[in-house]
Amino acid sequence: MVLPMAAAALALVDRARYPIDEPSSEAFAAVVAEARRSLAEVGYAELPGFITQEGVTALSSEAEELAGRAFASGGVGTAYLELPDEVAFDEAHPRRHWMPYSVSVVSYDLHPLDSGLRAVYESDELLGLLEAILERGPLFRYADPFGALNLAVMGDGDELQWHFDQTDFVVSLAVRDADVGGDFEVAPKTRSADEENYEHVASILGGDDTDVVHVEMTPGTLLVFEGRNSLHRVSPIEGPTSRLVSLLAFDTEPDRVGSELLRAIRYGRTEPFATPPVTWPL
Ligand SMILES: O=C(O)CCC(=O)C(=O)O
Ligand SMILES: [Fe+2]
């Protein structure tokens, strides 16, 4: 039986622990309070076991198949995910600091319509939980047809350089762990909307890890963090098992999209498929 998408998402979530469909329950309020406390304290919130064991098994076999559609990119990038203005900034400026990266990504438009990962992303109950936790008014799924939902596939030698995201919030859902490495490292609240804190950014890019937190990516855990203002990276991966992480992007603006440059680099295309190719053989 094919479940409607909303039911499919709810079936994957451990609702005894995270009753996302009962927002007026005490348990929901307790989850929200704990996540808010963690966000205020360390700049991110972890919801361990958000997806049930069976759910993780289902999502990981889906992700493994989907990984065949990933676009591989690599080279050097900056923390700002854009080309630096070489006139305005001198060579030592963090905007001109290049770092190696290598990552493969399956874009939103390549997730089939009946995908469980898509169902979780498109769940209104999840959106409601995030709105309650983040307290930023209404949240919107990122309007970018590529970046809204990504499956990051990272194998031996892959890494993602220190960067700020182009969307306000990315919620990551670890689906499968690498053998070694693949930690998510974050310097919470590195900058704010009105303060770039270039010196602080420069020291982190230079290797100072005083303010860097290592977050182990445990399959089934939902991780909520502020990627636009918190510098973060994925440490190099070693070993034959690829790290599979679903990245769910949300924004406080309803129509924000990523840059053409980022699309071209990360997804190898700038035009999305109008309809997800659900009938494609994986
Ligand atoms: O894979 C992750 O855990 C994070 C990836 C990330 O930061 C990004 O795609 O912007
Ligand atoms: Fe990111």
PDB file of C-alpha atoms and ligand atoms in Angstrom:
ATOM      1  CA  MET A   1       0.000   0.000   0.000  1.00  0.00           C
ATOM      2  CA  VAL A   2       1.305   3.433  -0.876  1.00  0.00           C
ATOM      3  CA  LEU A   3       0.805   5.786   2.053  1.00  0.00           C
ATOM      4  CA  PRO A   4      -0.136   9.392   1.387  1.00  0.00           C
ATOM      5  CA  MET A   5       2.954  11.566   1.906  1.00  0.00           C
ATOM      6  CA  ALA A   6       1.849  13.087   5.208  1.00  0.00           C
ATOM      7  CA  ALA A   7       1.163   9.660   6.687  1.00  0.00           C
ATOM      8  CA  ALA A   8       4.430   8.345   5.262  1.00  0.00           C
ATOM      9  CA  ALA A   9       6.367  11.041   7.132  1.00  0.00           C
ATOM     10  CA  LEU A  10       4.541  10.436  10.400  1.00  0.00           C
ATOM     11  CA  ALA A  11       5.182   6.704  10.131  1.00  0.00           C
ATOM     12  CA  LEU A  12       8.940   7.342  10.101  1.00  0.00           C
ATOM     13  CA  VAL A  13       9.015   9.576  13.181  1.00  0.00           C
ATOM     14  CA  ASP A  14       9.207   8.193  16.735  1.00  0.00           C
ATOM     15  CA  ARG A  15       6.006   9.889  17.832  1.00  0.00           C
ATOM     16  CA  ALA A  16       6.067   8.437  21.333  1.00  0.00           C
ATOM     17  CA  ARG A  17       9.131  10.602  21.889  1.00  0.00           C
ATOM     18  CA  TYR A  18       8.402  13.387  19.400  1.00  0.00           C
ATOM     19  CA  PRO A  19       4.598  13.795  19.059  1.00  0.00           C
ATOM     20  CA  ILE A  20       4.841  16.221  16.125  1.00  0.00           C
ATOM     21  CA  ASP A  21       1.179  15.622  15.296  1.00  0.00           C
ATOM     22  CA  GLU A  22       0.070  16.652  18.796  1.00  0.00           C
ATOM     23  CA  PRO A  23       1.408  20.192  19.144  1.00  0.00           C
ATOM     24  CA  SER A  24      -0.676  20.922  22.213  1.00  0.00           C
ATOM     25  CA  SER A  25       0.664  17.947  24.173  1.00  0.00           C
ATOM     26  CA  GLU A  26       3.009  18.262  27.128  1.00  0.00           C
ATOM     27  CA  ALA A  27       5.570  16.054  25.436  1.00  0.00           C
ATOM     28  CA  PHE A  28       5.658  18.388  22.409  1.00  0.00           C
ATOM     29  CA  ALA A  29       6.158  21.383  24.720  1.00  0.00           C
ATOM     30  CA  ALA A  30       8.999  19.586  26.514  1.00  0.00           C
ATOM     31  CA  VAL A  31      10.780  18.787  23.222  1.00  0.00           C
ATOM     32  CA  VAL A  32      10.448  22.408  22.138  1.00  0.00           C
ATOM     33  CA  ALA A  33      11.705  23.752  25.470  1.00  0.00           C
ATOM     34  CA  GLU A  34      14.775  21.498  25.457  1.00  0.00           C
ATOM     35  CA  ALA A  35      15.619  22.347  21.835  1.00  0.00           C
ATOM     36  CA  ARG A  36      15.280  26.096  22.544  1.00  0.00           C
ATOM     37  CA  ARG A  37      17.545  25.778  25.555  1.00  0.00           C
ATOM     38  CA  SER A  38      20.193  24.022  23.482  1.00  0.00           C
ATOM     39  CA  LEU A  39      19.936  26.535  20.616  1.00  0.00           C
ATOM     40  CA  ALA A  40      20.394  29.409  23.046  1.00  0.00           C
ATOM     41  CA  GLU A  41      23.329  27.709  24.732  1.00  0.00           C
ATOM     42  CA  VAL A  42      25.295  26.122  21.897  1.00  0.00           C
ATOM     43  CA  GLY A  43      23.641  27.386  18.707  1.00  0.00           C
ATOM     44  CA  TYR A  44      22.207  24.075  17.602  1.00  0.00           C
ATOM     45  CA  ALA A  45      19.726  21.498  18.830  1.00  0.00           C
ATOM     46  CA  GLU A  46      19.879  17.737  18.459  1.00  0.00           C
ATOM     47  CA  LEU A  47      16.767  15.563  18.482  1.00  0.00           C
ATOM     48  CA  PRO A  48      18.183  12.051  18.954  1.00  0.00           C
ATOM     49  CA  GLY A  49      16.134   9.143  17.652  1.00  0.00           C
ATOM     50  CA  PHE A  50      13.739  11.438  15.797  1.00  0.00           C
ATOM     51  CA  ILE A  51      13.387   8.755  13.133  1.00  0.00           C
ATOM     52  CA  THR A  52      12.635   5.250  14.403  1.00  0.00           C
ATOM     53  CA  GLN A  53      15.096   2.370  13.899  1.00  0.00           C
ATOM     54  CA  GLU A  54      12.868   0.910  11.166  1.00  0.00           C
ATOM     55  CA  GLY A  55      12.555   4.360   9.637  1.00  0.00           C
ATOM     56  CA  VAL A  56      16.328   4.739   9.507  1.00  0.00           C
ATOM     57  CA  THR A  57      16.632   1.348   7.797  1.00  0.00           C
ATOM     58  CA  ALA A  58      14.034   2.361   5.192  1.00  0.00           C
ATOM     59  CA  LEU A  59      15.532   5.814   4.594  1.00  0.00           C
ATOM     60  CA  SER A  60      19.040   4.459   4.382  1.00  0.00           C
ATOM     61  CA  SER A  61      18.166   1.942   1.669  1.00  0.00           C
ATOM     62  CA  GLU A  62      16.278   4.654  -0.205  1.00  0.00           C
ATOM     63  CA  ALA A  63      19.245   7.017   0.151  1.00  0.00           C
ATOM     64  CA  GLU A  64      21.660   4.351  -0.998  1.00  0.00           C
ATOM     65  CA  GLU A  65      19.699   3.972  -4.255  1.00  0.00           C
ATOM     66  CA  LEU A  66      19.223   7.702  -4.635  1.00  0.00           C
ATOM     67  CA  ALA A  67      22.987   8.208  -4.211  1.00  0.00           C
ATOM     68  CA  GLY A  68      23.396   6.979  -7.788  1.00  0.00           C
ATOM     69  CA  ARG A  69      21.874  10.278  -8.951  1.00  0.00           C
ATOM     70  CA  ALA A  70      24.343  12.432  -7.037  1.00  0.00           C
ATOM     71  CA  PHE A  71      26.345  15.075  -8.874  1.00  0.00           C
ATOM     72  CA  ALA A  72      29.977  15.097  -7.793  1.00  0.00           C
ATOM     73  CA  SER A  73      31.770  18.385  -7.412  1.00  0.00           C
ATOM     74  CA  GLY A  74      35.130  19.305  -6.024  1.00  0.00           C
ATOM     75  CA  GLY A  75      37.788  21.943  -6.091  1.00  0.00           C
ATOM     76  CA  VAL A  76      38.240  24.938  -3.861  1.00  0.00           C
ATOM     77  CA  GLY A  77      35.617  27.170  -2.311  1.00  0.00           C
ATOM     78  CA  THR A  78      35.347  30.058   0.096  1.00  0.00           C
ATOM     79  CA  ALA A  79      33.421  30.275   3.355  1.00  0.00           C
ATOM     80  CA  TYR A  80      31.011  32.654   1.660  1.00  0.00           C
ATOM     81  CA  LEU A  81      30.201  30.318  -1.246  1.00  0.00           C
ATOM     82  CA  GLU A  82      30.920  33.086  -3.718  1.00  0.00           C
ATOM     83  CA  LEU A  83      33.737  34.560  -5.726  1.00  0.00           C
ATOM     84  CA  PRO A  84      35.572  37.161  -3.658  1.00  0.00           C
ATOM     85  CA  ASP A  85      35.789  40.790  -4.638  1.00  0.00           C
ATOM     86  CA  GLU A  86      39.560  41.040  -5.106  1.00  0.00           C
ATOM     87  CA  VAL A  87      39.480  44.808  -5.228  1.00  0.00           C
ATOM     88  CA  ALA A  88      37.607  45.349  -1.990  1.00  0.00           C
ATOM     89  CA  PHE A  89      39.402  42.639   0.019  1.00  0.00           C
ATOM     90  CA  ASP A  90      43.123  42.050   0.326  1.00  0.00           C
ATOM     91  CA  GLU A  91      44.650  38.604  -0.074  1.00  0.00           C
ATOM     92  CA  ALA A  92      44.634  37.749   3.629  1.00  0.00           C
ATOM     93  CA  HIS A  93      40.938  38.549   4.032  1.00  0.00           C
ATOM     94  CA  PRO A  94      38.677  35.587   4.979  1.00  0.00           C
ATOM     95  CA  ARG A  95      36.586  36.290   1.883  1.00  0.00           C
ATOM     96  CA  ARG A  96      39.652  35.335  -0.179  1.00  0.00           C
ATOM     97  CA  HIS A  97      40.525  32.209   1.790  1.00  0.00           C
ATOM     98  CA  TRP A  98      40.158  29.166  -0.485  1.00  0.00           C
ATOM     99  CA  MET A  99      39.656  25.683   0.924  1.00  0.00           C
ATOM    100  CA  PRO A 100      39.384  22.284  -0.766  1.00  0.00           C
ATOM    101  CA  TYR A 101      36.079  20.453  -0.888  1.00  0.00           C
ATOM    102  CA  SER A 102      34.719  17.339  -2.503  1.00  0.00           C
ATOM    103  CA  VAL A 103      31.079  16.313  -2.161  1.00  0.00           C
ATOM    104  CA  SER A 104      28.329  14.622  -4.154  1.00  0.00           C
ATOM    105  CA  VAL A 105      24.785  15.872  -3.851  1.00  0.00           C
ATOM    106  CA  VAL A 106      21.338  14.732  -4.990  1.00  0.00           C
ATOM    107  CA  SER A 107      19.210  17.856  -5.512  1.00  0.00           C
ATOM    108  CA  TYR A 108      15.575  18.286  -4.459  1.00  0.00           C
ATOM    109  CA  ASP A 109      14.232  17.920  -7.990  1.00  0.00           C
ATOM    110  CA  LEU A 110      15.818  14.464  -8.218  1.00  0.00           C
ATOM    111  CA  HIS A 111      14.045  13.107  -5.141  1.00  0.00           C
ATOM    112  CA  PRO A 112      11.108  11.021  -6.389  1.00  0.00           C
ATOM    113  CA  LEU A 113       7.613  12.132  -5.393  1.00  0.00           C
ATOM    114  CA  ASP A 114       7.180   9.020  -3.275  1.00  0.00           C
ATOM    115  CA  SER A 115      10.530   9.416  -1.501  1.00  0.00           C
ATOM    116  CA  GLY A 116      10.472   9.030   2.296  1.00  0.00           C
ATOM    117  CA  LEU A 117      13.126  11.738   2.631  1.00  0.00           C
ATOM    118  CA  ARG A 118      10.891  14.087   0.627  1.00  0.00           C
ATOM    119  CA  ALA A 119       7.911  13.116   2.817  1.00  0.00           C
ATOM    120  CA  VAL A 120       9.799  14.091   5.970  1.00  0.00           C
ATOM    121  CA  TYR A 121      10.897  17.401   4.402  1.00  0.00           C
ATOM    122  CA  GLU A 122       7.401  18.251   3.182  1.00  0.00           C
ATOM    123  CA  SER A 123       5.693  17.325   6.447  1.00  0.00           C
ATOM    124  CA  ASP A 124       3.647  20.232   7.839  1.00  0.00           C
ATOM    125  CA  GLU A 125       3.987  18.702  11.296  1.00  0.00           C
ATOM    126  CA  LEU A 126       7.774  18.969  11.045  1.00  0.00           C
ATOM    127  CA  LEU A 127       7.440  22.569   9.842  1.00  0.00           C
ATOM    128  CA  GLY A 128       5.224  23.283  12.872  1.00  0.00           C
ATOM    129  CA  LEU A 129       7.786  21.765  15.243  1.00  0.00           C
ATOM    130  CA  LEU A 130      10.599  23.840  13.722  1.00  0.00           C
ATOM    131  CA  GLU A 131       8.526  27.023  13.908  1.00  0.00           C
ATOM    132  CA  ALA A 132       7.870  26.330  17.576  1.00  0.00           C
ATOM    133  CA  ILE A 133      11.553  25.668  18.280  1.00  0.00           C
ATOM    134  CA  LEU A 134      13.042  28.529  16.286  1.00  0.00           C
ATOM    135  CA  GLU A 135      10.566  31.260  17.289  1.00  0.00           C
ATOM    136  CA  ARG A 136      11.185  33.313  14.150  1.00  0.00           C
ATOM    137  CA  GLY A 137       7.574  33.554  13.024  1.00  0.00           C
ATOM    138  CA  PRO A 138       6.401  31.517  10.057  1.00  0.00           C
ATOM    139  CA  LEU A 139       9.031  29.385   8.391  1.00  0.00           C
ATOM    140  CA  PHE A 140       9.036  28.409   4.735  1.00  0.00           C
ATOM    141  CA  ARG A 141      10.586  25.544   2.929  1.00  0.00           C
ATOM    142  CA  TYR A 142      13.482  26.994   0.927  1.00  0.00           C
ATOM    143  CA  ALA A 143      12.137  28.068  -2.481  1.00  0.00           C
ATOM    144  CA  ASP A 144      15.247  26.808  -4.281  1.00  0.00           C
ATOM    145  CA  PRO A 145      14.327  23.840  -6.498  1.00  0.00           C
ATOM    146  CA  PHE A 146      17.834  22.417  -6.063  1.00  0.00           C
ATOM    147  CA  GLY A 147      18.837  23.378  -2.547  1.00  0.00           C
ATOM    148  CA  ALA A 148      15.558  22.854  -0.671  1.00  0.00           C
ATOM    149  CA  LEU A 149      16.291  19.204   0.017  1.00  0.00           C
ATOM    150  CA  ASN A 150      19.674  17.632  -0.604  1.00  0.00           C
ATOM    151  CA  LEU A 151      21.078  14.220  -0.048  1.00  0.00           C
ATOM    152  CA  ALA A 152      24.775  14.708   0.635  1.00  0.00           C
ATOM    153  CA  VAL A 153      26.820  11.670  -0.302  1.00  0.00           C
ATOM    154  CA  MET A 154      30.370  11.764   1.005  1.00  0.00           C
ATOM    155  CA  GLY A 155      32.859   8.957   0.488  1.00  0.00           C
ATOM    156  CA  ASP A 156      36.536   8.298   1.096  1.00  0.00           C
ATOM    157  CA  GLY A 157      38.511  11.550   0.840  1.00  0.00           C
ATOM    158  CA  ASP A 158      35.459  13.805   0.632  1.00  0.00           C
ATOM    159  CA  GLU A 159      35.119  16.863   2.853  1.00  0.00           C
ATOM    160  CA  LEU A 160      33.145  20.086   2.913  1.00  0.00           C
ATOM    161  CA  GLN A 161      34.998  23.322   3.609  1.00  0.00           C
ATOM    162  CA  TRP A 162      34.100  25.856   6.294  1.00  0.00           C
ATOM    163  CA  HIS A 163      31.161  27.903   5.041  1.00  0.00           C
ATOM    164  CA  PHE A 164      28.021  29.883   5.795  1.00  0.00           C
ATOM    165  CA  ASP A 165      24.817  28.658   4.143  1.00  0.00           C
ATOM    166  CA  GLN A 166      22.712  30.789   1.802  1.00  0.00           C
ATOM    167  CA  THR A 167      19.536  29.848   3.667  1.00  0.00           C
ATOM    168  CA  ASP A 168      18.622  30.640   7.291  1.00  0.00           C
ATOM    169  CA  PHE A 169      18.227  27.138   8.677  1.00  0.00           C
ATOM    170  CA  VAL A 170      19.293  23.725   7.565  1.00  0.00           C
ATOM    171  CA  VAL A 171      18.008  20.754   9.440  1.00  0.00           C
ATOM    172  CA  SER A 172      20.136  17.712   8.867  1.00  0.00           C
ATOM    173  CA  LEU A 173      19.077  14.157   9.231  1.00  0.00           C
ATOM    174  CA  ALA A 174      21.911  11.668   9.356  1.00  0.00           C
ATOM    175  CA  VAL A 175      20.970   8.497   7.525  1.00  0.00           C
ATOM    176  CA  ARG A 176      24.259   6.600   7.452  1.00  0.00           C
ATOM    177  CA  ASP A 177      27.583   7.164   9.175  1.00  0.00           C
ATOM    178  CA  ALA A 178      31.014   7.010   7.580  1.00  0.00           C
ATOM    179  CA  ASP A 179      33.611   4.612   9.031  1.00  0.00           C
ATOM    180  CA  VAL A 180      35.960   7.423  10.049  1.00  0.00           C
ATOM    181  CA  GLY A 181      35.479  11.220   9.982  1.00  0.00           C
ATOM    182  CA  GLY A 182      32.464  12.980   8.545  1.00  0.00           C
ATOM    183  CA  ASP A 183      31.877  14.879  11.781  1.00  0.00           C
ATOM    184  CA  PHE A 184      29.875  18.027  11.581  1.00  0.00           C
ATOM    185  CA  GLU A 185      31.924  20.866  13.062  1.00  0.00           C
ATOM    186  CA  VAL A 186      30.347  24.191  13.888  1.00  0.00           C
ATOM    187  CA  ALA A 187      31.376  27.502  15.383  1.00  0.00           C
ATOM    188  CA  PRO A 188      27.978  28.599  16.723  1.00  0.00           C
ATOM    189  CA  LYS A 189      26.843  32.137  15.891  1.00  0.00           C
ATOM    190  CA  THR A 190      30.093  33.163  14.236  1.00  0.00           C
ATOM    191  CA  ARG A 191      28.470  36.238  12.724  1.00  0.00           C
ATOM    192  CA  SER A 192      25.119  38.003  12.806  1.00  0.00           C
ATOM    193  CA  ALA A 193      22.965  39.892  10.316  1.00  0.00           C
ATOM    194  CA  ASP A 194      24.763  43.129  11.164  1.00  0.00           C
ATOM    195  CA  GLU A 195      28.225  41.993  12.248  1.00  0.00           C
ATOM    196  CA  GLU A 196      30.469  39.937   9.962  1.00  0.00           C
ATOM    197  CA  ASN A 197      33.095  39.285  12.677  1.00  0.00           C
ATOM    198  CA  TYR A 198      35.813  38.854  10.046  1.00  0.00           C
ATOM    199  CA  GLU A 199      38.570  38.469  12.650  1.00  0.00           C
ATOM    200  CA  HIS A 200      36.770  35.616  14.338  1.00  0.00           C
ATOM    201  CA  VAL A 201      36.089  33.981  10.957  1.00  0.00           C
ATOM    202  CA  ALA A 202      39.751  34.409   9.984  1.00  0.00           C
ATOM    203  CA  SER A 203      40.948  32.714  13.161  1.00  0.00           C
ATOM    204  CA  ILE A 204      38.693  29.700  12.614  1.00  0.00           C
ATOM    205  CA  LEU A 205      39.776  29.415   8.973  1.00  0.00           C
ATOM    206  CA  GLY A 206      43.339  29.622  10.265  1.00  0.00           C
ATOM    207  CA  GLY A 207      42.832  26.547  12.464  1.00  0.00           C
ATOM    208  CA  ASP A 208      41.784  27.976  15.833  1.00  0.00           C
ATOM    209  CA  ASP A 209      39.259  25.468  17.167  1.00  0.00           C
ATOM    210  CA  THR A 210      38.568  27.095  20.549  1.00  0.00           C
ATOM    211  CA  ASP A 211      34.961  27.842  19.630  1.00  0.00           C
ATOM    212  CA  VAL A 212      34.423  24.812  17.422  1.00  0.00           C
ATOM    213  CA  VAL A 213      31.964  22.149  18.502  1.00  0.00           C
ATOM    214  CA  HIS A 214      32.130  18.613  17.043  1.00  0.00           C
ATOM    215  CA  VAL A 215      28.753  17.057  16.489  1.00  0.00           C
ATOM    216  CA  GLU A 216      28.708  13.351  15.826  1.00  0.00           C
ATOM    217  CA  MET A 217      26.156  12.483  13.195  1.00  0.00           C
ATOM    218  CA  THR A 218      24.105   9.611  14.575  1.00  0.00           C
ATOM    219  CA  PRO A 219      21.635   8.064  12.118  1.00  0.00           C
ATOM    220  CA  GLY A 220      18.062   9.031  12.986  1.00  0.00           C
ATOM    221  CA  THR A 221      19.056  12.222  14.828  1.00  0.00           C
ATOM    222  CA  LEU A 222      17.611  15.486  13.602  1.00  0.00           C
ATOM    223  CA  LEU A 223      20.009  18.411  13.953  1.00  0.00           C
ATOM    224  CA  VAL A 224      18.675  21.959  13.820  1.00  0.00           C
ATOM    225  CA  PHE A 225      21.166  24.766  13.326  1.00  0.00           C
ATOM    226  CA  GLU A 226      21.580  28.251  11.986  1.00  0.00           C
ATOM    227  CA  GLY A 227      23.760  27.762   8.933  1.00  0.00           C
ATOM    228  CA  ARG A 228      23.564  31.312   7.625  1.00  0.00           C
ATOM    229  CA  ASN A 229      25.463  32.743  10.571  1.00  0.00           C
ATOM    230  CA  SER A 230      27.302  29.750  12.045  1.00  0.00           C
ATOM    231  CA  LEU A 231      30.465  28.716  10.242  1.00  0.00           C
ATOM    232  CA  HIS A 232      30.448  24.951   9.733  1.00  0.00           C
ATOM    233  CA  ARG A 233      32.181  22.166   7.845  1.00  0.00           C
ATOM    234  CA  VAL A 234      32.246  18.375   7.416  1.00  0.00           C
ATOM    235  CA  SER A 235      35.576  16.808   8.362  1.00  0.00           C
ATOM    236  CA  PRO A 236      37.331  14.521   5.837  1.00  0.00           C
ATOM    237  CA  ILE A 237      35.886  11.055   5.454  1.00  0.00           C
ATOM    238  CA  GLU A 238      37.911   7.848   5.391  1.00  0.00           C
ATOM    239  CA  GLY A 239      36.897   4.324   4.529  1.00  0.00           C
ATOM    240  CA  PRO A 240      34.604   2.510   2.145  1.00  0.00           C
ATOM    241  CA  THR A 241      31.249   3.429   3.737  1.00  0.00           C
ATOM    242  CA  SER A 242      29.840   6.667   2.386  1.00  0.00           C
ATOM    243  CA  ARG A 243      28.223   9.142   4.753  1.00  0.00           C
ATOM    244  CA  LEU A 244      24.611   9.839   3.785  1.00  0.00           C
ATOM    245  CA  VAL A 245      22.944  12.941   5.200  1.00  0.00           C
ATOM    246  CA  SER A 246      19.643  14.496   4.211  1.00  0.00           C
ATOM    247  CA  LEU A 247      19.714  18.296   4.381  1.00  0.00           C
ATOM    248  CA  LEU A 248      16.358  20.027   4.800  1.00  0.00           C
ATOM    249  CA  ALA A 249      16.480  23.762   4.167  1.00  0.00           C
ATOM    250  CA  PHE A 250      14.096  26.366   5.592  1.00  0.00           C
ATOM    251  CA  ASP A 251      13.937  30.123   5.457  1.00  0.00           C
ATOM    252  CA  THR A 252      12.170  33.016   7.123  1.00  0.00           C
ATOM    253  CA  GLU A 253      11.423  34.414   3.645  1.00  0.00           C
ATOM    254  CA  PRO A 254       8.991  32.564   1.384  1.00  0.00           C
ATOM    255  CA  ASP A 255      10.777  33.114  -1.916  1.00  0.00           C
ATOM    256  CA  ARG A 256      14.502  32.984  -1.235  1.00  0.00           C
ATOM    257  CA  VAL A 257      16.643  30.954  -3.650  1.00  0.00           C
ATOM    258  CA  GLY A 258      20.375  30.222  -3.906  1.00  0.00           C
ATOM    259  CA  SER A 259      22.720  31.801  -6.426  1.00  0.00           C
ATOM    260  CA  GLU A 260      23.162  30.611 -10.025  1.00  0.00           C
ATOM    261  CA  LEU A 261      26.851  30.148  -9.298  1.00  0.00           C
ATOM    262  CA  LEU A 262      26.178  27.765  -6.428  1.00  0.00           C
ATOM    263  CA  ARG A 263      23.678  25.851  -8.571  1.00  0.00           C
ATOM    264  CA  ALA A 264      26.148  25.462 -11.399  1.00  0.00           C
ATOM    265  CA  ILE A 265      28.932  24.316  -9.102  1.00  0.00           C
ATOM    266  CA  ARG A 266      27.026  22.104  -6.687  1.00  0.00           C
ATOM    267  CA  TYR A 267      24.420  20.570  -8.984  1.00  0.00           C
ATOM    268  CA  GLY A 268      25.987  20.911 -12.433  1.00  0.00           C
ATOM    269  CA  ARG A 269      22.795  22.536 -13.771  1.00  0.00           C
ATOM    270  CA  THR A 270      20.982  25.824 -13.395  1.00  0.00           C
ATOM    271  CA  GLU A 271      17.583  24.725 -14.698  1.00  0.00           C
ATOM    272  CA  PRO A 272      15.560  22.371 -12.505  1.00  0.00           C
ATOM    273  CA  PHE A 273      13.417  19.552 -13.789  1.00  0.00           C
ATOM    274  CA  ALA A 274       9.825  20.849 -13.867  1.00  0.00           C
ATOM    275  CA  THR A 275       8.527  17.592 -12.431  1.00  0.00           C
ATOM    276  CA  PRO A 276      10.693  15.277 -10.389  1.00  0.00           C
ATOM    277  CA  PRO A 277      11.563  12.287 -12.543  1.00  0.00           C
ATOM    278  CA  VAL A 278       9.695   9.918 -10.275  1.00  0.00           C
ATOM    279  CA  THR A 279       9.455   7.230 -12.917  1.00  0.00           C
ATOM    280  CA  TRP A 280      13.166   7.150 -13.619  1.00  0.00           C
ATOM    281  CA  PRO A 281      14.787   3.883 -12.747  1.00  0.00           C
ATOM    282  CA  LEU A 282      17.072   4.478  -9.819  1.00  0.00           C
TER     283      LEU A 282
HETATM  284  O1  LIG B   1      26.493  17.278   5.397  1.00  0.00           O
HETATM  285  C1  LIG B   1      26.336  18.017   6.363  1.00  0.00           C
HETATM  286  O2  LIG B   1      26.250  17.583   7.520  1.00  0.00           O
HETATM  287  C2  LIG B   1      26.276  19.501   6.195  1.00  0.00           C
HETATM  288  C3  LIG B   1      26.352  19.918   4.773  1.00  0.00           C
HETATM  289  C4  LIG B   1      26.325  21.389   4.613  1.00  0.00           C
HETATM  290  O3  LIG B   1      26.763  22.111   5.449  1.00  0.00           O
HETATM  291  C5  LIG B   1      25.750  21.984   3.398  1.00  0.00           C
HETATM  292  O4  LIG B   1      25.426  21.246   2.456  1.00  0.00           O
HETATM  293  O5  LIG B   1      25.612  23.211   3.357  1.00  0.00           O
HETATM  294 FE    FE B   2      26.157  24.133   5.089  1.00  0.00          FE
END
